[in-house]
Amino acid sequence: MTQVPDFVSLNGPDNTGKTTHLLRLASRWERFQPLGAVHEHDPEPWARVARGDYARWWFEKSTTVELTELLLAGHVKRAAARLSGRTGLLDRGLPMLLAVATATCVVKDELAVGEAFNTVMSIAGSRAATPETSILLLPSLDAERSYAITSAREGRPWTGIYPAYQKTLHGVLLHQADHGAYTKLVDCEDRSLDDVHAAVADHLGLSHLIADGSPR
């Protein structure tokens, strides 16, 4: 990592180890600042929509504009929490938030992935720029197999609309990867947690930062 970025995000579907890798990264270098997820920085509107049936609001009652704006507002507040001279660690960065909004739009409004993606991008506008090093973790480069792996890790069946959403999300993430939305794609299939973390750390140049005497 010749130039330290303002933000590093780990992205991917549920159960891909994002939180685990973020915790490990934070322990490797003191200039990393864990910033977590968007709802942690904009709790009031998230608490409001979560009252009652949260899933129903997300997948039925909310519009694509409302959901996308809620995600983007949280992202802006999260970015503002970064301290000067620190690198913020993001649990799901901006590309992933756009993927979440797109996948929701697909299953809720019955649009094709490309059409839903264009809808979300038009809402985001210039805010869709990504001043972050975004790493995408995928259990497999095959969308169906990727979904099968992550759903098995859940430990209990996904119900309702959530399986369709997750399957769609895997496809959206691959669509984004094909269009260069992420700085780095890590194929996690048949790789241990340590191997995946090594790939993430290598992309960030952490070995060099530690070896040359930079602070941990």
Short mmCIF file of N, CA, C and O in Angstrom, two decimals, residues 93-141:
data_model
loop_
_atom_site.label_atom_id
_atom_site.label_comp_id
_atom_site.label_asym_id
_atom_site.label_seq_id
_atom_site.Cartn_x
_atom_site.Cartn_y
_atom_site.Cartn_z
N GLY A 93 -18.72 -1.27 2.29
CA GLY A 93 -18.46 0.07 1.80
C GLY A 93 -19.53 0.54 0.83
O GLY A 93 -20.58 -0.10 0.68
N LEU A 94 -19.27 1.66 0.18
CA LEU A 94 -20.26 2.24 -0.72
C LEU A 94 -20.68 1.30 -1.85
O LEU A 94 -21.87 1.17 -2.13
N PRO A 95 -19.75 0.60 -2.53
CA PRO A 95 -20.20 -0.32 -3.60
C PRO A 95 -21.16 -1.38 -3.08
O PRO A 95 -22.13 -1.73 -3.75
N MET A 96 -20.89 -1.87 -1.87
CA MET A 96 -21.76 -2.90 -1.29
C MET A 96 -23.13 -2.34 -0.93
O MET A 96 -24.15 -3.01 -1.12
N LEU A 97 -23.17 -1.12 -0.44
CA LEU A 97 -24.46 -0.50 -0.13
C LEU A 97 -25.29 -0.33 -1.39
O LEU A 97 -26.52 -0.54 -1.37
N LEU A 98 -24.65 0.03 -2.49
CA LEU A 98 -25.35 0.14 -3.77
C LEU A 98 -25.83 -1.23 -4.24
O LEU A 98 -26.91 -1.35 -4.83
N ALA A 99 -25.04 -2.27 -3.96
CA ALA A 99 -25.44 -3.63 -4.32
C ALA A 99 -26.65 -4.07 -3.51
O ALA A 99 -27.58 -4.71 -4.04
N VAL A 100 -26.67 -3.75 -2.22
CA VAL A 100 -27.79 -4.07 -1.35
C VAL A 100 -29.07 -3.41 -1.86
O VAL A 100 -30.13 -4.04 -1.94
N ALA A 101 -28.98 -2.12 -2.19
CA ALA A 101 -30.15 -1.40 -2.70
C ALA A 101 -30.60 -1.99 -4.03
O ALA A 101 -31.80 -2.11 -4.30
N THR A 102 -29.65 -2.37 -4.87
CA THR A 102 -29.98 -2.95 -6.18
C THR A 102 -30.68 -4.29 -6.02
O THR A 102 -31.71 -4.54 -6.67
N ALA A 103 -30.13 -5.17 -5.19
CA ALA A 103 -30.73 -6.49 -5.00
C ALA A 103 -32.14 -6.38 -4.42
O ALA A 103 -33.05 -7.12 -4.81
N THR A 104 -32.32 -5.43 -3.51
CA THR A 104 -33.65 -5.21 -2.94
C THR A 104 -34.61 -4.72 -4.01
O THR A 104 -35.77 -5.16 -4.08
N CYS A 105 -34.14 -3.83 -4.85
CA CYS A 105 -34.97 -3.32 -5.95
C CYS A 105 -35.37 -4.44 -6.90
O CYS A 105 -36.52 -4.49 -7.37
N VAL A 106 -34.46 -5.36 -7.18
CA VAL A 106 -34.76 -6.49 -8.08
C VAL A 106 -35.90 -7.33 -7.53
O VAL A 106 -36.87 -7.63 -8.24
N VAL A 107 -35.80 -7.74 -6.26
CA VAL A 107 -36.80 -8.65 -5.71
C VAL A 107 -38.11 -7.93 -5.38
O VAL A 107 -39.18 -8.54 -5.42
N LYS A 108 -38.03 -6.65 -5.09
CA LYS A 108 -39.24 -5.91 -4.69
C LYS A 108 -40.00 -5.38 -5.90
O LYS A 108 -41.24 -5.44 -5.95
N ASP A 109 -39.26 -4.88 -6.88
CA ASP A 109 -39.90 -4.26 -8.05
C ASP A 109 -39.87 -5.13 -9.29
O ASP A 109 -40.33 -4.72 -10.35
N GLU A 110 -39.30 -6.34 -9.14
CA GLU A 110 -39.24 -7.32 -10.23
C GLU A 110 -38.57 -6.75 -11.47
O GLU A 110 -39.06 -6.90 -12.60
N LEU A 111 -37.41 -6.11 -11.26
CA LEU A 111 -36.63 -5.57 -12.37
C LEU A 111 -35.44 -6.49 -12.65
O LEU A 111 -35.02 -7.27 -11.79
N ALA A 112 -34.91 -6.40 -13.86
CA ALA A 112 -33.66 -7.09 -14.17
C ALA A 112 -32.53 -6.42 -13.40
O ALA A 112 -32.62 -5.25 -13.03
N VAL A 113 -31.44 -7.16 -13.17
CA VAL A 113 -30.33 -6.63 -12.39
C VAL A 113 -29.79 -5.34 -13.00
O VAL A 113 -29.57 -4.35 -12.29
N GLY A 114 -29.58 -5.33 -14.32
CA GLY A 114 -29.04 -4.14 -14.96
C GLY A 114 -29.94 -2.94 -14.80
O GLY A 114 -29.47 -1.83 -14.53
N GLU A 115 -31.24 -3.14 -14.95
CA GLU A 115 -32.20 -2.03 -14.82
C GLU A 115 -32.24 -1.52 -13.38
O GLU A 115 -32.27 -0.31 -13.14
N ALA A 116 -32.25 -2.45 -12.41
CA ALA A 116 -32.27 -2.05 -11.01
C ALA A 116 -30.99 -1.32 -10.64
O ALA A 116 -31.02 -0.31 -9.90
N PHE A 117 -29.86 -1.80 -11.14
CA PHE A 117 -28.58 -1.15 -10.86
C PHE A 117 -28.56 0.27 -11.40
O PHE A 117 -28.12 1.20 -10.72
N ASN A 118 -29.06 0.46 -12.60
CA ASN A 118 -29.11 1.81 -13.18
C ASN A 118 -30.05 2.71 -12.37
O ASN A 118 -29.78 3.91 -12.21
N THR A 119 -31.15 2.15 -11.86
CA THR A 119 -32.08 2.92 -11.04
C THR A 119 -31.40 3.43 -9.78
O THR A 119 -31.49 4.61 -9.43
N VAL A 120 -30.68 2.54 -9.10
CA VAL A 120 -29.99 2.90 -7.86
C VAL A 120 -28.88 3.91 -8.15
O VAL A 120 -28.71 4.89 -7.40
N MET A 121 -28.14 3.70 -9.22
CA MET A 121 -27.05 4.62 -9.55
C MET A 121 -27.58 6.01 -9.89
O MET A 121 -26.93 7.02 -9.58
N SER A 122 -28.74 6.08 -10.50
CA SER A 122 -29.31 7.39 -10.82
C SER A 122 -29.74 8.12 -9.56
O SER A 122 -29.68 9.35 -9.48
N ILE A 123 -30.17 7.36 -8.54
CA ILE A 123 -30.53 7.97 -7.26
C ILE A 123 -29.27 8.47 -6.55
O ILE A 123 -29.24 9.57 -6.00
N ALA A 124 -28.22 7.65 -6.59
CA ALA A 124 -26.98 8.01 -5.90
C ALA A 124 -26.26 9.17 -6.57
O ALA A 124 -25.67 10.02 -5.91
N GLY A 125 -26.29 9.21 -7.90
CA GLY A 125 -25.64 10.30 -8.63
C GLY A 125 -24.16 10.37 -8.33
O GLY A 125 -23.46 9.35 -8.28
N SER A 126 -23.67 11.57 -8.07
CA SER A 126 -22.24 11.77 -7.82
C SER A 126 -21.79 11.13 -6.52
O SER A 126 -20.60 10.92 -6.29
N ARG A 127 -22.73 10.80 -5.65
CA ARG A 127 -22.39 10.16 -4.38
C ARG A 127 -21.92 8.72 -4.59
O ARG A 127 -21.44 8.09 -3.65
N ALA A 128 -22.07 8.20 -5.80
CA ALA A 128 -21.64 6.83 -6.08
C ALA A 128 -20.14 6.72 -6.31
O ALA A 128 -19.63 5.63 -6.54
N ALA A 129 -19.43 7.85 -6.29
CA ALA A 129 -17.97 7.79 -6.38
C ALA A 129 -17.43 7.05 -5.16
O ALA A 129 -18.00 7.13 -4.07
N THR A 130 -16.35 6.29 -5.33
CA THR A 130 -15.87 5.44 -4.25
C THR A 130 -14.44 5.80 -3.85
O THR A 130 -13.49 5.20 -4.35
N PRO A 131 -14.24 6.77 -2.97
CA PRO A 131 -12.89 7.11 -2.50
C PRO A 131 -12.43 6.14 -1.42
O PRO A 131 -12.11 6.52 -0.30
N GLU A 132 -12.43 4.87 -1.73
CA GLU A 132 -12.06 3.85 -0.76
C GLU A 132 -11.39 2.68 -1.46
O GLU A 132 -11.59 2.46 -2.66
N THR A 133 -10.57 1.95 -0.74
CA THR A 133 -10.05 0.69 -1.23
C THR A 133 -11.06 -0.38 -0.86
O THR A 133 -11.24 -0.70 0.31
N SER A 134 -11.78 -0.86 -1.85
CA SER A 134 -12.91 -1.77 -1.62
C SER A 134 -12.53 -3.19 -2.02
O SER A 134 -12.16 -3.45 -3.16
N ILE A 135 -12.60 -4.10 -1.06
CA ILE A 135 -12.24 -5.50 -1.28
C ILE A 135 -13.51 -6.34 -1.19
O ILE A 135 -14.26 -6.26 -0.20
N LEU A 136 -13.76 -7.12 -2.24
CA LEU A 136 -14.94 -7.97 -2.30
C LEU A 136 -14.55 -9.41 -1.99
O LEU A 136 -13.69 -9.98 -2.66
N LEU A 137 -15.17 -9.98 -0.97
CA LEU A 137 -14.96 -11.37 -0.60
C LEU A 137 -16.13 -12.20 -1.10
O LEU A 137 -17.28 -11.94 -0.73
N LEU A 138 -15.86 -13.19 -1.94
CA LEU A 138 -16.91 -14.04 -2.47
C LEU A 138 -16.61 -15.50 -2.15
O LEU A 138 -15.50 -15.98 -2.39
N PRO A 139 -17.60 -16.22 -1.60
CA PRO A 139 -17.39 -17.63 -1.30
C PRO A 139 -17.12 -18.47 -2.55
O PRO A 139 -16.49 -19.50 -2.49
N SER A 140 -17.63 -18.01 -3.69
CA SER A 140 -17.41 -18.68 -4.96
C SER A 140 -17.69 -17.69 -6.08
O SER A 140 -18.46 -16.75 -5.91
N LEU A 141 -17.05 -17.91 -7.23
CA LEU A 141 -17.32 -17.06 -8.38
C LEU A 141 -18.55 -17.50 -9.15
O LEU A 141 -18.94 -16.86 -10.12
#
